[in-house]
Amino acid sequence: MVRVIAQPPTRKPRHHFAEILQQVRPAPKHPTCPHYMHAVLSSHHRFTSLHRLPTRMPTLAIPSSLLLTLRLLAARTFSTSAASGYSTTTVKMARSALDEVTDTGAFDRSPSTFRSSVSSDASARFPAVPGRYHLYVSYACPWASRCLAFLKLKGLDHAIGITAVKPIFERTKETDDHLGWVFPTTTDEEPGAKPDPFNGAKSVRELYEIASPNYAGKPSVPVLWDKQLKTVVNNESSEIIRMFNTEFNDIARNPGLDLYPVQLRASIDDINELVYDAINNGVYKCGFAKKQGPYDEAVTRLYEALDKCEEILGKQRYICDNQLTEADIRLFVTLIRFDEVYAVHFKCNKKLLREYPNLFNYTKDIYQIPGISSTVNMEHIRKHYYGSHPSINPYGIIPAGPNIDYNAPHDRERFGS
């Protein structure tokens, strides 16, 4: 709950933004609430319900990033002073990463909900046949990028279509304040993103509701979609990549590539456990922590894990052996975003990726594997993180750098090809 103090203005209703900020008073016990939120509410005290904020406020020019912040905060329960005669409106909390924070201030990712499997067995409910499935992704999302990488490496892009959403969260419906992944309305609206070609959905949320009309979970990507049954097969990236690795081999262009080989599975599983909790999810734990303690714990574990990976990569070309495996792809999708986003946006700045010689060269090595660079859209990555989390970056300003050239030479050939 957030307590907002709304007071009638003491001046004329029309204020310059700088004048409003001078009248801001933080709400009790919530000193970290955005000050401009209080300012806007103080100036517009007649808006007694925050269920739907107007797109245009007649007495105040509001930047689009600020409006996004207001709508995110409006999706929560706001309480105003009963003594002042203001009303209370309760709105269902938006289901996004911004909401997955516990009372202790720690980030806690919710589990995926669609967990069916595509099978090489022709009699299965979801048989691995060409043209039946479609992968909905965001180029910004590291979890979706795992699936894109497997699709390219296995040579399945001719059999499974891909549609990418717009990078910045937007309203998914006009009837509530949920913000999430949306599709562009035209093919040229957002380079790299396309409209939904099969269902005409305006958002990923609508896809979930087509599959399950009463769906109330988190409408995340990736989504492996069955065009025939019009349903979500699976939205758990770790399971989708395993399906791509083995179940589609009859139609894959690279069926001999095994990214989860039997002889390395124990090692892969161990590395996956370390990398997921401390690195993949660890950067989010740092970025979305709302208290110092959870942040300190997460950032300590993050750099302990990075140090361990740096040590391993000083002895071999890849993270589990001298052969590329699933574990490398799972680590890569976080490393490629580290200096460009996580170091700044998620406060993971104790040490940059570029300061780890083995990890940095390793990242360039994987990026240069045929097919992988096409799964990395740095413009979408930067737009999404800096533009979709106004509680972290309220004005949506995208930093100028560092603009790393991952096609630059690396030294990983010293371990052999």
Short mmCIF file of C-alpha atoms in Angstrom, two decimals:
data_model
loop_
_atom_site.label_atom_id
_atom_site.label_comp_id
_atom_site.label_asym_id
_atom_site.label_seq_id
_atom_site.Cartn_x
_atom_site.Cartn_y
_atom_site.Cartn_z
CA MET A 1 0.00 0.00 0.00
CA VAL A 2 1.12 3.55 -0.72
CA ARG A 3 -0.27 6.46 1.29
CA VAL A 4 -0.69 9.60 -0.77
CA ILE A 5 -1.30 12.93 0.93
CA ALA A 6 -3.56 15.00 -1.28
CA GLN A 7 -3.97 18.67 -0.31
CA PRO A 8 -5.88 21.47 -2.00
CA PRO A 9 -3.50 23.80 -3.80
CA THR A 10 -2.58 27.01 -2.02
CA ARG A 11 -1.91 28.83 -5.29
CA LYS A 12 -3.70 29.04 -8.60
CA PRO A 13 -4.39 25.62 -10.18
CA ARG A 14 -1.95 26.23 -13.00
CA HIS A 15 1.65 25.65 -11.88
CA HIS A 16 4.97 25.31 -13.56
CA PHE A 17 6.44 21.87 -12.85
CA ALA A 18 9.36 23.34 -10.88
CA GLU A 19 6.94 25.22 -8.63
CA ILE A 20 4.99 22.03 -7.94
CA LEU A 21 8.12 20.17 -6.92
CA GLN A 22 8.78 22.79 -4.27
CA GLN A 23 5.46 21.88 -2.61
CA VAL A 24 6.17 18.15 -2.42
CA ARG A 25 5.92 16.36 0.93
CA PRO A 26 6.96 12.65 1.08
CA ALA A 27 4.20 10.33 2.33
CA PRO A 28 4.80 8.89 5.82
CA LYS A 29 6.91 5.72 5.85
CA HIS A 30 7.38 5.92 2.09
CA PRO A 31 10.32 8.33 1.61
CA THR A 32 11.30 6.62 -1.65
CA CYS A 33 8.00 7.28 -3.43
CA PRO A 34 8.64 9.42 -6.56
CA HIS A 35 8.32 13.01 -5.45
CA TYR A 36 6.69 14.06 -8.67
CA MET A 37 3.87 11.62 -7.91
CA HIS A 38 3.00 13.62 -4.81
CA ALA A 39 3.43 16.85 -6.72
CA VAL A 40 1.02 15.88 -9.45
CA LEU A 41 -1.54 14.56 -6.99
CA SER A 42 -1.27 17.69 -4.84
CA SER A 43 -1.83 19.91 -7.84
CA HIS A 44 -4.74 17.80 -9.08
CA HIS A 45 -6.48 17.03 -5.80
CA ARG A 46 -9.85 16.69 -7.52
CA PHE A 47 -8.76 13.35 -9.07
CA THR A 48 -10.06 11.24 -6.19
CA SER A 49 -9.76 7.89 -8.02
CA LEU A 50 -6.47 6.77 -9.54
CA HIS A 51 -7.92 3.72 -11.29
CA ARG A 52 -7.48 5.37 -14.66
CA LEU A 53 -5.31 8.44 -15.05
CA PRO A 54 -6.25 10.66 -17.98
CA THR A 55 -3.90 10.65 -20.93
CA ARG A 56 -3.87 14.44 -20.91
CA MET A 57 -3.89 16.63 -17.81
CA PRO A 58 -5.05 20.11 -18.81
CA THR A 59 -3.05 22.06 -16.24
CA LEU A 60 0.28 20.26 -16.35
CA ALA A 61 2.55 19.05 -19.14
CA ILE A 62 3.64 15.53 -18.19
CA PRO A 63 6.50 13.69 -19.95
CA SER A 64 5.50 10.30 -21.37
CA SER A 65 7.92 8.50 -19.03
CA LEU A 66 6.34 10.27 -16.05
CA LEU A 67 2.86 9.30 -17.25
CA LEU A 68 4.02 5.68 -17.44
CA THR A 69 5.20 5.95 -13.83
CA LEU A 70 1.86 7.36 -12.74
CA ARG A 71 -0.02 4.55 -14.42
CA LEU A 72 2.22 1.91 -12.87
CA LEU A 73 1.63 3.39 -9.44
CA ALA A 74 -2.08 3.74 -10.18
CA ALA A 75 -2.26 -0.02 -10.70
CA ARG A 76 -1.69 -0.45 -6.99
CA THR A 77 -3.97 0.33 -4.05
CA PHE A 78 -3.84 3.95 -3.04
CA SER A 79 -5.18 5.21 0.29
CA THR A 80 -5.94 8.84 1.00
CA SER A 81 -6.71 10.56 4.26
CA ALA A 82 -10.28 9.85 5.37
CA ALA A 83 -10.19 12.98 7.45
CA SER A 84 -9.73 15.01 4.30
CA GLY A 85 -12.79 13.46 2.72
CA TYR A 86 -10.99 11.73 -0.14
CA SER A 87 -12.03 8.32 -1.47
CA THR A 88 -10.07 5.05 -1.69
CA THR A 89 -9.88 3.01 -4.89
CA THR A 90 -8.56 -0.54 -5.06
CA VAL A 91 -7.14 -1.81 -8.33
CA LYS A 92 -5.67 -5.22 -9.09
CA MET A 93 -1.90 -4.96 -9.13
CA ALA A 94 -0.27 -5.16 -12.55
CA ARG A 95 1.52 -8.47 -13.05
CA SER A 96 5.04 -7.56 -14.10
CA ALA A 97 8.56 -7.75 -12.68
CA LEU A 98 7.86 -4.50 -10.86
CA ASP A 99 5.35 -6.33 -8.69
CA GLU A 100 7.40 -9.42 -7.87
CA VAL A 101 8.92 -7.98 -4.72
CA THR A 102 8.33 -9.48 -1.29
CA ASP A 103 7.61 -7.62 1.93
CA THR A 104 11.30 -7.94 2.79
CA GLY A 105 12.17 -5.86 -0.28
CA ALA A 106 13.62 -8.78 -2.25
CA PHE A 107 12.77 -9.66 -5.86
CA ASP A 108 11.03 -13.05 -6.18
CA ARG A 109 10.27 -14.20 -9.74
CA SER A 110 6.92 -15.95 -10.20
CA PRO A 111 6.97 -19.37 -11.91
CA SER A 112 5.80 -20.00 -15.47
CA THR A 113 2.33 -21.50 -15.79
CA PHE A 114 2.05 -23.25 -19.17
CA ARG A 115 4.26 -26.34 -19.03
CA SER A 116 3.18 -28.70 -21.83
CA SER A 117 5.75 -30.29 -24.14
CA VAL A 118 6.17 -30.73 -27.85
CA SER A 119 7.20 -34.31 -28.61
CA SER A 120 8.85 -36.13 -31.49
CA ASP A 121 6.10 -38.74 -30.99
CA ALA A 122 3.60 -38.19 -33.81
CA SER A 123 0.73 -39.35 -31.58
CA ALA A 124 1.40 -36.73 -28.90
CA ARG A 125 -1.00 -33.86 -28.28
CA PHE A 126 1.73 -31.48 -29.45
CA PRO A 127 3.70 -33.35 -32.13
CA ALA A 128 6.87 -31.81 -33.55
CA VAL A 129 5.71 -30.97 -37.06
CA PRO A 130 6.83 -28.05 -39.23
CA GLY A 131 4.63 -24.98 -39.48
CA ARG A 132 2.41 -25.74 -36.50
CA TYR A 133 4.17 -23.67 -33.84
CA HIS A 134 5.06 -20.02 -33.48
CA LEU A 135 7.44 -18.36 -31.05
CA TYR A 136 6.48 -14.98 -29.60
CA VAL A 137 9.44 -13.13 -28.13
CA SER A 138 10.88 -9.84 -27.06
CA TYR A 139 14.41 -9.17 -28.25
CA ALA A 140 14.88 -7.32 -24.97
CA CYS A 141 14.05 -10.34 -22.81
CA PRO A 142 17.00 -12.61 -21.93
CA TRP A 143 14.70 -15.58 -21.32
CA ALA A 144 13.14 -15.25 -24.78
CA SER A 145 16.59 -14.72 -26.28
CA ARG A 146 17.63 -18.18 -25.06
CA CYS A 147 14.89 -19.66 -27.23
CA LEU A 148 15.84 -17.54 -30.23
CA ALA A 149 19.44 -18.70 -29.91
CA PHE A 150 18.43 -22.37 -29.84
CA LEU A 151 16.10 -21.87 -32.79
CA LYS A 152 18.97 -20.44 -34.84
CA LEU A 153 21.62 -22.91 -33.69
CA LYS A 154 19.44 -25.94 -34.36
CA GLY A 155 18.28 -24.59 -37.71
CA LEU A 156 14.57 -24.48 -36.88
CA ASP A 157 13.68 -21.00 -38.05
CA HIS A 158 12.26 -22.44 -41.29
CA ALA A 159 9.83 -24.64 -39.30
CA ILE A 160 8.88 -22.37 -36.39
CA GLY A 161 7.92 -18.76 -37.04
CA ILE A 162 8.96 -15.82 -34.87
CA THR A 163 7.16 -12.61 -33.95
CA ALA A 164 8.75 -9.97 -31.71
CA VAL A 165 6.82 -7.44 -29.62
CA LYS A 166 7.62 -3.77 -29.13
CA PRO A 167 10.41 -3.18 -26.60
CA ILE A 168 8.73 -0.77 -24.19
CA PHE A 169 5.82 -1.75 -21.94
CA GLU A 170 2.49 -0.15 -22.86
CA ARG A 171 -1.12 -0.40 -21.74
CA THR A 172 -2.41 -3.86 -22.69
CA LYS A 173 -6.08 -2.88 -22.39
CA GLU A 174 -8.07 0.33 -22.18
CA THR A 175 -10.16 -1.07 -19.33
CA ASP A 176 -7.38 -1.31 -16.74
CA ASP A 177 -3.88 -0.10 -15.99
CA HIS A 178 -1.85 -3.22 -16.71
CA LEU A 179 1.34 -2.52 -18.65
CA GLY A 180 3.19 -5.18 -20.60
CA TRP A 181 4.32 -6.49 -23.96
CA VAL A 182 2.34 -5.20 -26.94
CA PHE A 183 2.48 -5.73 -30.68
CA PRO A 184 2.88 -2.87 -33.14
CA THR A 185 -0.14 -2.09 -35.30
CA THR A 186 1.93 -1.94 -38.50
CA THR A 187 5.11 -3.61 -39.73
CA ASP A 188 7.02 -0.32 -39.86
CA GLU A 189 5.93 1.10 -36.49
CA GLU A 190 8.88 -0.36 -34.58
CA PRO A 191 11.89 -1.85 -36.43
CA GLY A 192 12.28 -5.48 -35.42
CA ALA A 193 8.73 -5.84 -34.07
CA LYS A 194 5.70 -7.09 -36.00
CA PRO A 195 1.93 -7.33 -35.52
CA ASP A 196 0.52 -10.67 -34.39
CA PRO A 197 0.08 -12.56 -37.69
CA PHE A 198 -2.39 -15.22 -36.54
CA ASN A 199 -4.70 -13.97 -33.82
CA GLY A 200 -4.68 -10.23 -34.33
CA ALA A 201 -3.81 -9.85 -30.67
CA LYS A 202 -2.83 -6.37 -29.53
CA SER A 203 -0.76 -7.67 -26.64
CA VAL A 204 0.85 -10.82 -25.27
CA ARG A 205 -1.75 -10.64 -22.54
CA GLU A 206 -4.46 -11.19 -25.17
CA LEU A 207 -2.66 -14.33 -26.37
CA TYR A 208 -2.83 -15.76 -22.87
CA GLU A 209 -6.51 -14.88 -22.64
CA ILE A 210 -7.21 -16.61 -25.96
CA ALA A 211 -5.56 -19.72 -24.55
CA SER A 212 -7.22 -19.36 -21.13
CA PRO A 213 -10.04 -16.76 -20.87
CA ASN A 214 -9.73 -16.50 -17.09
CA TYR A 215 -5.94 -16.26 -17.07
CA ALA A 216 -4.77 -14.01 -14.24
CA GLY A 217 -1.05 -14.76 -14.18
CA LYS A 218 1.90 -12.90 -15.59
CA PRO A 219 1.71 -12.60 -19.42
CA SER A 220 5.40 -13.15 -20.09
CA VAL A 221 7.55 -14.05 -23.07
CA PRO A 222 8.67 -16.36 -24.57
CA VAL A 223 5.42 -17.96 -25.70
CA LEU A 224 5.49 -21.17 -27.74
CA TRP A 225 2.13 -21.05 -29.50
CA ASP A 226 0.18 -23.85 -31.17
CA LYS A 227 -1.50 -22.34 -34.23
CA GLN A 228 -3.73 -25.38 -34.70
CA LEU A 229 -5.17 -25.53 -31.18
CA LYS A 230 -4.83 -21.78 -30.56
CA THR A 231 -3.18 -22.20 -27.22
CA VAL A 232 0.05 -21.62 -25.34
CA VAL A 233 2.09 -24.82 -25.29
CA ASN A 234 4.79 -23.55 -22.96
CA ASN A 235 6.10 -20.27 -21.59
CA GLU A 236 9.08 -21.60 -19.62
CA SER A 237 12.26 -20.87 -21.56
CA SER A 238 14.33 -23.59 -19.90
CA GLU A 239 11.85 -26.19 -21.15
CA ILE A 240 11.38 -24.68 -24.60
CA ILE A 241 15.11 -24.83 -25.32
CA ARG A 242 15.20 -28.51 -24.35
CA MET A 243 12.36 -29.19 -26.80
CA PHE A 244 14.22 -27.34 -29.55
CA ASN A 245 17.36 -29.32 -28.74
CA THR A 246 15.86 -32.81 -29.10
CA GLU A 247 12.21 -33.02 -30.16
CA PHE A 248 12.49 -31.30 -33.55
CA ASN A 249 15.57 -33.14 -34.83
CA ASP A 250 13.61 -34.76 -37.67
CA ILE A 251 13.01 -31.33 -39.19
CA ALA A 252 16.05 -29.41 -37.87
CA ARG A 253 18.82 -28.33 -40.23
CA ASN A 254 21.40 -29.08 -37.52
CA PRO A 255 20.06 -32.25 -35.87
CA GLY A 256 23.54 -33.41 -34.88
CA LEU A 257 24.12 -30.41 -32.62
CA ASP A 258 23.37 -31.51 -29.05
CA LEU A 259 23.50 -28.66 -26.56
CA TYR A 260 22.62 -30.92 -23.63
CA PRO A 261 24.86 -33.97 -24.21
CA VAL A 262 24.53 -36.92 -21.85
CA GLN A 263 28.18 -36.92 -20.77
CA LEU A 264 28.02 -33.27 -19.66
CA ARG A 265 24.54 -33.12 -18.16
CA ALA A 266 25.66 -33.23 -14.53
CA SER A 267 28.11 -30.38 -15.14
CA ILE A 268 25.55 -28.40 -17.15
CA ASP A 269 22.93 -28.77 -14.43
CA ASP A 270 25.37 -27.58 -11.76
CA ILE A 271 26.40 -24.53 -13.78
CA ASN A 272 22.77 -23.77 -14.68
CA GLU A 273 21.83 -23.72 -11.01
CA LEU A 274 24.65 -21.31 -10.19
CA VAL A 275 24.09 -19.07 -13.19
CA TYR A 276 20.30 -18.88 -12.96
CA ASP A 277 20.04 -17.89 -9.32
CA ALA A 278 23.09 -15.68 -8.95
CA ILE A 279 23.52 -14.20 -12.45
CA ASN A 280 20.46 -14.54 -14.74
CA ASN A 281 18.00 -13.80 -11.96
CA GLY A 282 20.64 -12.19 -9.77
CA VAL A 283 20.81 -8.99 -11.78
CA TYR A 284 17.04 -8.61 -11.37
CA LYS A 285 17.37 -9.20 -7.63
CA CYS A 286 19.83 -6.31 -7.56
CA GLY A 287 17.77 -4.03 -9.77
CA PHE A 288 14.38 -4.51 -8.18
CA ALA A 289 15.46 -4.75 -4.54
CA LYS A 290 13.61 -2.21 -2.44
CA LYS A 291 15.79 -2.49 0.64
CA GLN A 292 19.53 -2.36 1.14
CA GLY A 293 19.82 -5.81 2.72
CA PRO A 294 18.38 -7.81 -0.21
CA TYR A 295 20.43 -5.73 -2.65
CA ASP A 296 23.66 -6.32 -0.73
CA GLU A 297 22.99 -10.05 -0.60
CA ALA A 298 22.14 -10.26 -4.31
CA VAL A 299 25.09 -8.19 -5.52
CA THR A 300 27.51 -10.20 -3.37
CA ARG A 301 26.25 -13.48 -4.81
CA LEU A 302 26.30 -12.04 -8.34
CA TYR A 303 29.97 -11.13 -8.22
CA GLU A 304 30.96 -14.34 -6.47
CA ALA A 305 29.35 -16.24 -9.35
CA LEU A 306 30.96 -14.02 -12.00
CA ASP A 307 34.35 -14.52 -10.34
CA LYS A 308 33.84 -18.28 -10.42
CA CYS A 309 32.88 -18.21 -14.11
CA GLU A 310 35.91 -16.05 -14.87
CA GLU A 311 38.12 -18.63 -13.20
CA ILE A 312 36.55 -21.54 -15.12
CA LEU A 313 36.88 -19.73 -18.45
CA GLY A 314 40.57 -19.23 -17.82
CA LYS A 315 40.99 -23.00 -18.23
CA GLN A 316 38.62 -23.93 -21.08
CA ARG A 317 36.82 -22.33 -24.00
CA TYR A 318 33.25 -22.81 -22.77
CA ILE A 319 31.66 -22.88 -19.35
CA CYS A 320 31.26 -26.68 -19.04
CA ASP A 321 33.96 -27.97 -21.39
CA ASN A 322 35.59 -27.12 -24.68
CA GLN A 323 32.26 -27.64 -26.44
CA LEU A 324 29.31 -25.28 -26.67
CA THR A 325 26.37 -26.30 -24.47
CA GLU A 326 23.05 -25.05 -23.19
CA ALA A 327 24.83 -23.55 -20.18
CA ASP A 328 26.77 -21.17 -22.43
CA ILE A 329 23.62 -19.79 -24.03
CA ARG A 330 21.98 -19.32 -20.65
CA LEU A 331 25.00 -17.39 -19.36
CA PHE A 332 25.53 -15.42 -22.57
CA VAL A 333 22.09 -13.76 -22.61
CA THR A 334 22.89 -12.01 -19.33
CA LEU A 335 26.50 -11.17 -20.14
CA ILE A 336 25.58 -9.48 -23.44
CA ARG A 337 23.29 -7.11 -21.51
CA PHE A 338 25.61 -6.52 -18.57
CA ASP A 339 27.64 -3.43 -19.43
CA GLU A 340 24.97 -1.93 -21.70
CA VAL A 341 22.16 -2.14 -19.14
CA TYR A 342 22.64 -4.03 -15.89
CA ALA A 343 25.73 -2.17 -14.70
CA VAL A 344 23.81 1.11 -14.75
CA HIS A 345 20.11 0.28 -14.60
CA PHE A 346 20.29 -2.57 -12.07
CA LYS A 347 23.16 -1.12 -10.02
CA CYS A 348 25.53 -3.98 -10.90
CA ASN A 349 28.52 -1.67 -11.09
CA LYS A 350 31.03 -3.22 -8.72
CA LYS A 351 32.89 -4.53 -11.74
CA LEU A 352 32.11 -4.31 -15.45
CA LEU A 353 32.11 -7.25 -17.82
CA ARG A 354 34.98 -5.57 -19.69
CA GLU A 355 37.06 -5.88 -16.52
CA TYR A 356 36.79 -9.67 -16.70
CA PRO A 357 39.13 -10.65 -19.57
CA ASN A 358 37.91 -14.23 -19.85
CA LEU A 359 34.20 -13.46 -19.56
CA PHE A 360 34.43 -10.52 -21.95
CA ASN A 361 36.28 -12.45 -24.66
CA TYR A 362 33.95 -15.41 -24.09
CA THR A 363 30.93 -13.16 -24.70
CA LYS A 364 32.42 -11.94 -27.97
CA ASP A 365 33.21 -15.53 -28.95
CA ILE A 366 29.61 -16.69 -28.52
CA TYR A 367 28.19 -13.56 -30.15
CA GLN A 368 30.23 -14.38 -33.26
CA ILE A 369 28.85 -17.93 -33.60
CA PRO A 370 26.77 -17.95 -36.82
CA GLY A 371 23.16 -17.07 -36.03
CA ILE A 372 23.68 -15.69 -32.54
CA SER A 373 24.21 -12.02 -33.41
CA SER A 374 20.80 -11.95 -35.12
CA THR A 375 19.19 -12.75 -31.77
CA VAL A 376 20.73 -9.68 -30.11
CA ASN A 377 18.89 -6.43 -30.80
CA MET A 378 20.69 -3.96 -28.56
CA GLU A 379 18.34 -1.12 -29.48
CA HIS A 380 15.37 -3.12 -28.19
CA ILE A 381 17.34 -4.16 -25.11
CA ARG A 382 18.26 -0.61 -24.18
CA LYS A 383 14.81 0.80 -24.99
CA HIS A 384 13.05 -1.81 -22.89
CA TYR A 385 15.03 -1.61 -19.69
CA TYR A 386 15.52 2.14 -19.61
CA GLY A 387 11.99 2.85 -20.85
CA SER A 388 9.84 0.29 -19.03
CA HIS A 389 10.95 0.60 -15.40
CA PRO A 390 10.15 4.16 -14.30
CA SER A 391 10.51 3.25 -10.64
CA ILE A 392 14.21 2.82 -11.47
CA ASN A 393 14.59 5.32 -14.33
CA PRO A 394 11.69 7.79 -14.00
CA TYR A 395 12.48 9.94 -17.03
CA GLY A 396 13.31 7.09 -19.39
CA ILE A 397 16.70 8.52 -20.32
CA ILE A 398 18.87 6.07 -22.26
CA PRO A 399 22.60 6.39 -21.48
CA ALA A 400 24.89 7.21 -24.39
CA GLY A 401 27.18 4.20 -24.08
CA PRO A 402 29.16 2.07 -23.90
CA ASN A 403 28.19 0.70 -27.37
CA ILE A 404 30.54 -2.30 -27.26
CA ASP A 405 31.64 -3.93 -30.51
CA TYR A 406 31.11 -7.63 -29.89
CA ASN A 407 32.42 -8.40 -33.38
CA ALA A 408 35.88 -7.33 -32.25
CA PRO A 409 38.60 -10.02 -32.10
CA HIS A 410 38.74 -12.30 -29.07
CA ASP A 411 41.33 -14.71 -27.70
CA ARG A 412 39.27 -17.85 -27.16
CA GLU A 413 40.92 -19.75 -30.03
CA ARG A 414 43.77 -20.44 -27.64
CA PHE A 415 41.68 -23.36 -26.37
CA GLY A 416 41.11 -24.77 -29.85
CA SER A 417 38.20 -24.61 -32.28
#
